[in-house]
Amino acid sequence: MKRWGGAAVGYAGLTRPVELLDGMRVEDVFTSAERVRSSGRTLDHWAGRLAGKRAVLRLLGLPPTATHLGQVEILPLPTPACQADATCLDGHPPAVHLHADLAARTDPRGIRVSISHTGSHALAVALSSPHLPEDDRRGGVVEGVVPSSSRLLEWGGARG
């Protein structure tokens, strides 16, 4: 596994999530929970989630096929104060959950993702990181889901 992976997804001039996917099906790339969470959201939201998935796959050294993208789930991590379900629209840091073959091959507890947007692109960085003390203050690791670090990380740009 590399130490970090990044991705950018352009969405300028597009109107529907399927246009982001280069011929792949929305149902193959986004999990049912992601589709519920993203329903009714703007295209930049969908592009951000896709950029996060691509960044995780780049971190893992895997190609962004529909199968691999569908095994990476990017959902908000509820904080201890939030009792809502996946439809909560409060701001929560993104968390990574790996499914199927990826879950069997890789321990997701060390993967953190950060997503940002410009007016035309969604940008994401996935980092390989050890368990951090603030993870415990957020209520611990949810089964298979890893909280994103809230502290600023300084990076030397090392790729492994």
mmCIF file of C-alpha atoms in Angstrom:
data_model
loop_
_atom_site.group_PDB
_atom_site.id
_atom_site.type_symbol
_atom_site.label_atom_id
_atom_site.label_comp_id
_atom_site.label_asym_id
_atom_site.label_seq_id
_atom_site.Cartn_x
_atom_site.Cartn_y
_atom_site.Cartn_z
ATOM 1 C CA MET A 1 0.000 0.000 0.000
ATOM 2 C CA LYS A 2 1.224 3.497 -0.815
ATOM 3 C CA ARG A 3 1.311 6.174 1.874
ATOM 4 C CA TRP A 4 -1.188 8.370 0.025
ATOM 5 C CA GLY A 5 -3.338 8.507 -3.070
ATOM 6 C CA GLY A 6 -5.133 11.413 -4.671
ATOM 7 C CA ALA A 7 -7.836 11.911 -7.266
ATOM 8 C CA ALA A 8 -9.752 14.689 -9.000
ATOM 9 C CA VAL A 9 -13.147 14.342 -10.676
ATOM 10 C CA GLY A 10 -14.369 17.093 -12.996
ATOM 11 C CA TYR A 11 -18.079 17.870 -13.027
ATOM 12 C CA ALA A 12 -18.305 21.209 -14.884
ATOM 13 C CA GLY A 13 -21.014 21.086 -17.541
ATOM 14 C CA LEU A 14 -22.422 17.770 -16.295
ATOM 15 C CA THR A 15 -25.915 17.378 -14.860
ATOM 16 C CA ARG A 16 -26.319 13.773 -13.656
ATOM 17 C CA PRO A 17 -24.175 11.384 -11.560
ATOM 18 C CA VAL A 18 -24.045 8.807 -14.359
ATOM 19 C CA GLU A 19 -22.114 11.329 -16.482
ATOM 20 C CA LEU A 20 -19.219 11.117 -13.993
ATOM 21 C CA LEU A 21 -18.783 7.376 -14.473
ATOM 22 C CA ASP A 22 -17.352 6.825 -17.976
ATOM 23 C CA GLY A 23 -20.027 4.288 -18.916
ATOM 24 C CA MET A 24 -20.186 2.488 -15.556
ATOM 25 C CA ARG A 25 -23.549 2.041 -13.836
ATOM 26 C CA VAL A 26 -24.390 4.129 -10.770
ATOM 27 C CA GLU A 27 -25.570 0.933 -9.012
ATOM 28 C CA ASP A 28 -22.172 -0.716 -9.580
ATOM 29 C CA VAL A 29 -20.046 2.215 -8.408
ATOM 30 C CA PHE A 30 -22.060 3.592 -5.469
ATOM 31 C CA THR A 31 -23.348 1.356 -2.664
ATOM 32 C CA SER A 32 -27.016 1.468 -1.711
ATOM 33 C CA ALA A 33 -26.134 3.455 1.446
ATOM 34 C CA GLU A 34 -24.179 5.981 -0.653
ATOM 35 C CA ARG A 35 -27.077 6.334 -3.068
ATOM 36 C CA VAL A 36 -29.510 6.949 -0.176
ATOM 37 C CA ARG A 37 -27.147 9.495 1.386
ATOM 38 C CA SER A 38 -26.583 11.252 -1.955
ATOM 39 C CA SER A 39 -30.170 11.249 -3.215
ATOM 40 C CA GLY A 40 -31.267 14.809 -3.936
ATOM 41 C CA ARG A 41 -27.754 16.188 -3.418
ATOM 42 C CA THR A 42 -25.869 18.296 -5.937
ATOM 43 C CA LEU A 43 -23.490 16.845 -8.515
ATOM 44 C CA ASP A 44 -20.443 18.148 -6.643
ATOM 45 C CA HIS A 45 -21.418 15.853 -3.748
ATOM 46 C CA TRP A 46 -21.474 12.795 -6.053
ATOM 47 C CA ALA A 47 -18.173 13.875 -7.625
ATOM 48 C CA GLY A 48 -16.598 14.223 -4.172
ATOM 49 C CA ARG A 49 -17.661 10.751 -3.159
ATOM 50 C CA LEU A 50 -16.273 9.360 -6.451
ATOM 51 C CA ALA A 51 -12.985 11.245 -5.974
ATOM 52 C CA GLY A 52 -12.722 9.750 -2.474
ATOM 53 C CA LYS A 53 -13.229 6.241 -3.837
ATOM 54 C CA ARG A 54 -10.629 6.790 -6.562
ATOM 55 C CA ALA A 55 -8.122 8.183 -4.044
ATOM 56 C CA VAL A 56 -8.554 5.097 -1.828
ATOM 57 C CA LEU A 57 -8.015 2.801 -4.810
ATOM 58 C CA ARG A 58 -4.892 4.739 -5.806
ATOM 59 C CA LEU A 59 -3.638 4.375 -2.209
ATOM 60 C CA LEU A 60 -4.234 0.620 -2.480
ATOM 61 C CA GLY A 61 -2.589 0.439 -5.913
ATOM 62 C CA LEU A 62 -5.771 -0.780 -7.643
ATOM 63 C CA PRO A 63 -7.418 0.385 -10.876
ATOM 64 C CA PRO A 64 -10.729 2.309 -10.645
ATOM 65 C CA THR A 65 -12.930 -0.404 -12.151
ATOM 66 C CA ALA A 66 -16.653 -0.522 -11.356
ATOM 67 C CA THR A 67 -16.054 -3.583 -9.161
ATOM 68 C CA HIS A 68 -13.301 -1.924 -7.122
ATOM 69 C CA LEU A 69 -15.155 1.408 -6.863
ATOM 70 C CA GLY A 70 -18.253 -0.412 -5.616
ATOM 71 C CA GLN A 71 -16.233 -2.075 -2.854
ATOM 72 C CA VAL A 72 -15.085 1.275 -1.440
ATOM 73 C CA GLU A 73 -17.808 3.049 0.497
ATOM 74 C CA ILE A 74 -17.423 6.686 1.537
ATOM 75 C CA LEU A 75 -20.002 7.761 4.117
ATOM 76 C CA PRO A 76 -20.050 10.429 6.803
ATOM 77 C CA LEU A 77 -18.958 9.236 10.217
ATOM 78 C CA PRO A 78 -21.552 10.286 12.785
ATOM 79 C CA THR A 79 -20.083 11.958 15.814
ATOM 80 C CA PRO A 80 -21.153 10.825 19.294
ATOM 81 C CA ALA A 81 -23.494 13.850 19.485
ATOM 82 C CA CYS A 82 -25.349 12.786 16.320
ATOM 83 C CA GLN A 83 -27.942 10.075 16.742
ATOM 84 C CA ALA A 84 -29.180 10.297 13.146
ATOM 85 C CA ASP A 85 -28.883 7.636 10.483
ATOM 86 C CA ALA A 86 -27.282 7.774 7.012
ATOM 87 C CA THR A 87 -29.738 10.476 5.920
ATOM 88 C CA CYS A 88 -28.385 13.021 8.438
ATOM 89 C CA LEU A 89 -27.354 16.163 6.576
ATOM 90 C CA ASP A 90 -25.148 17.601 9.325
ATOM 91 C CA GLY A 91 -21.486 17.940 8.423
ATOM 92 C CA HIS A 92 -19.519 14.850 9.433
ATOM 93 C CA PRO A 93 -16.031 13.797 8.369
ATOM 94 C CA PRO A 94 -15.916 11.146 5.630
ATOM 95 C CA ALA A 95 -15.104 7.578 6.618
ATOM 96 C CA VAL A 96 -13.973 4.624 4.529
ATOM 97 C CA HIS A 97 -15.583 1.182 4.606
ATOM 98 C CA LEU A 98 -14.226 -1.591 2.399
ATOM 99 C CA HIS A 99 -16.433 -4.430 1.152
ATOM 100 C CA ALA A 100 -15.985 -7.906 -0.389
ATOM 101 C CA ASP A 101 -12.516 -8.638 -1.818
ATOM 102 C CA LEU A 102 -11.017 -5.343 -0.639
ATOM 103 C CA ALA A 103 -12.136 -5.939 2.960
ATOM 104 C CA ALA A 104 -10.514 -9.365 2.887
ATOM 105 C CA ARG A 105 -7.252 -8.005 1.412
ATOM 106 C CA THR A 106 -6.833 -4.759 3.339
ATOM 107 C CA ASP A 107 -7.384 -3.504 6.873
ATOM 108 C CA PRO A 108 -9.434 -0.285 6.457
ATOM 109 C CA ARG A 109 -8.648 1.009 9.957
ATOM 110 C CA GLY A 110 -5.620 2.929 8.706
ATOM 111 C CA ILE A 111 -7.285 4.647 5.753
ATOM 112 C CA ARG A 112 -8.420 8.244 6.072
ATOM 113 C CA VAL A 113 -9.894 10.398 3.328
ATOM 114 C CA SER A 114 -10.340 14.126 2.876
ATOM 115 C CA ILE A 115 -12.608 15.587 0.184
ATOM 116 C CA SER A 116 -12.792 19.150 -1.127
ATOM 117 C CA HIS A 117 -14.403 20.959 -4.056
ATOM 118 C CA THR A 118 -13.770 23.804 -6.453
ATOM 119 C CA GLY A 119 -16.406 25.218 -8.788
ATOM 120 C CA SER A 120 -15.639 22.510 -11.351
ATOM 121 C CA HIS A 121 -13.732 19.678 -9.629
ATOM 122 C CA ALA A 122 -13.930 17.440 -6.586
ATOM 123 C CA LEU A 123 -10.562 16.616 -5.050
ATOM 124 C CA ALA A 124 -9.718 13.846 -2.588
ATOM 125 C CA VAL A 125 -6.683 12.554 -0.759
ATOM 126 C CA ALA A 126 -6.537 9.168 0.971
ATOM 127 C CA LEU A 127 -3.829 8.626 3.576
ATOM 128 C CA SER A 128 -2.468 5.572 5.296
ATOM 129 C CA SER A 129 -2.369 6.411 9.001
ATOM 130 C CA PRO A 130 -2.184 4.566 12.313
ATOM 131 C CA HIS A 131 -5.062 4.649 14.787
ATOM 132 C CA LEU A 132 -5.065 8.114 16.385
ATOM 133 C CA PRO A 133 -6.085 9.112 19.953
ATOM 134 C CA GLU A 134 -8.911 11.353 18.692
ATOM 135 C CA ASP A 135 -10.488 8.293 17.078
ATOM 136 C CA ASP A 136 -11.364 7.088 20.582
ATOM 137 C CA ARG A 137 -12.795 10.478 21.594
ATOM 138 C CA ARG A 138 -15.186 10.299 18.641
ATOM 139 C CA GLY A 139 -16.739 7.158 20.000
ATOM 140 C CA GLY A 140 -14.348 4.604 18.557
ATOM 141 C CA VAL A 141 -14.239 2.821 15.286
ATOM 142 C CA VAL A 142 -17.595 1.758 13.922
ATOM 143 C CA GLU A 143 -17.495 -1.811 12.548
ATOM 144 C CA GLY A 144 -15.336 -1.556 9.441
ATOM 145 C CA VAL A 145 -15.544 2.257 9.309
ATOM 146 C CA VAL A 146 -12.596 4.478 10.079
ATOM 147 C CA PRO A 147 -12.966 8.074 11.218
ATOM 148 C CA SER A 148 -11.154 10.764 9.313
ATOM 149 C CA SER A 149 -8.602 12.696 11.347
ATOM 150 C CA SER A 150 -9.690 16.160 12.419
ATOM 151 C CA ARG A 151 -6.160 17.370 13.008
ATOM 152 C CA LEU A 152 -4.013 18.939 10.344
ATOM 153 C CA LEU A 153 -1.469 16.584 8.871
ATOM 154 C CA GLU A 154 1.870 17.737 7.596
ATOM 155 C CA TRP A 155 3.092 15.653 4.737
ATOM 156 C CA GLY A 156 6.350 15.241 3.005
ATOM 157 C CA GLY A 157 4.676 13.804 -0.073
ATOM 158 C CA ALA A 158 6.190 10.357 0.430
ATOM 159 C CA ARG A 159 4.809 7.669 -1.823
ATOM 160 C CA GLY A 160 5.493 4.072 -0.992
#
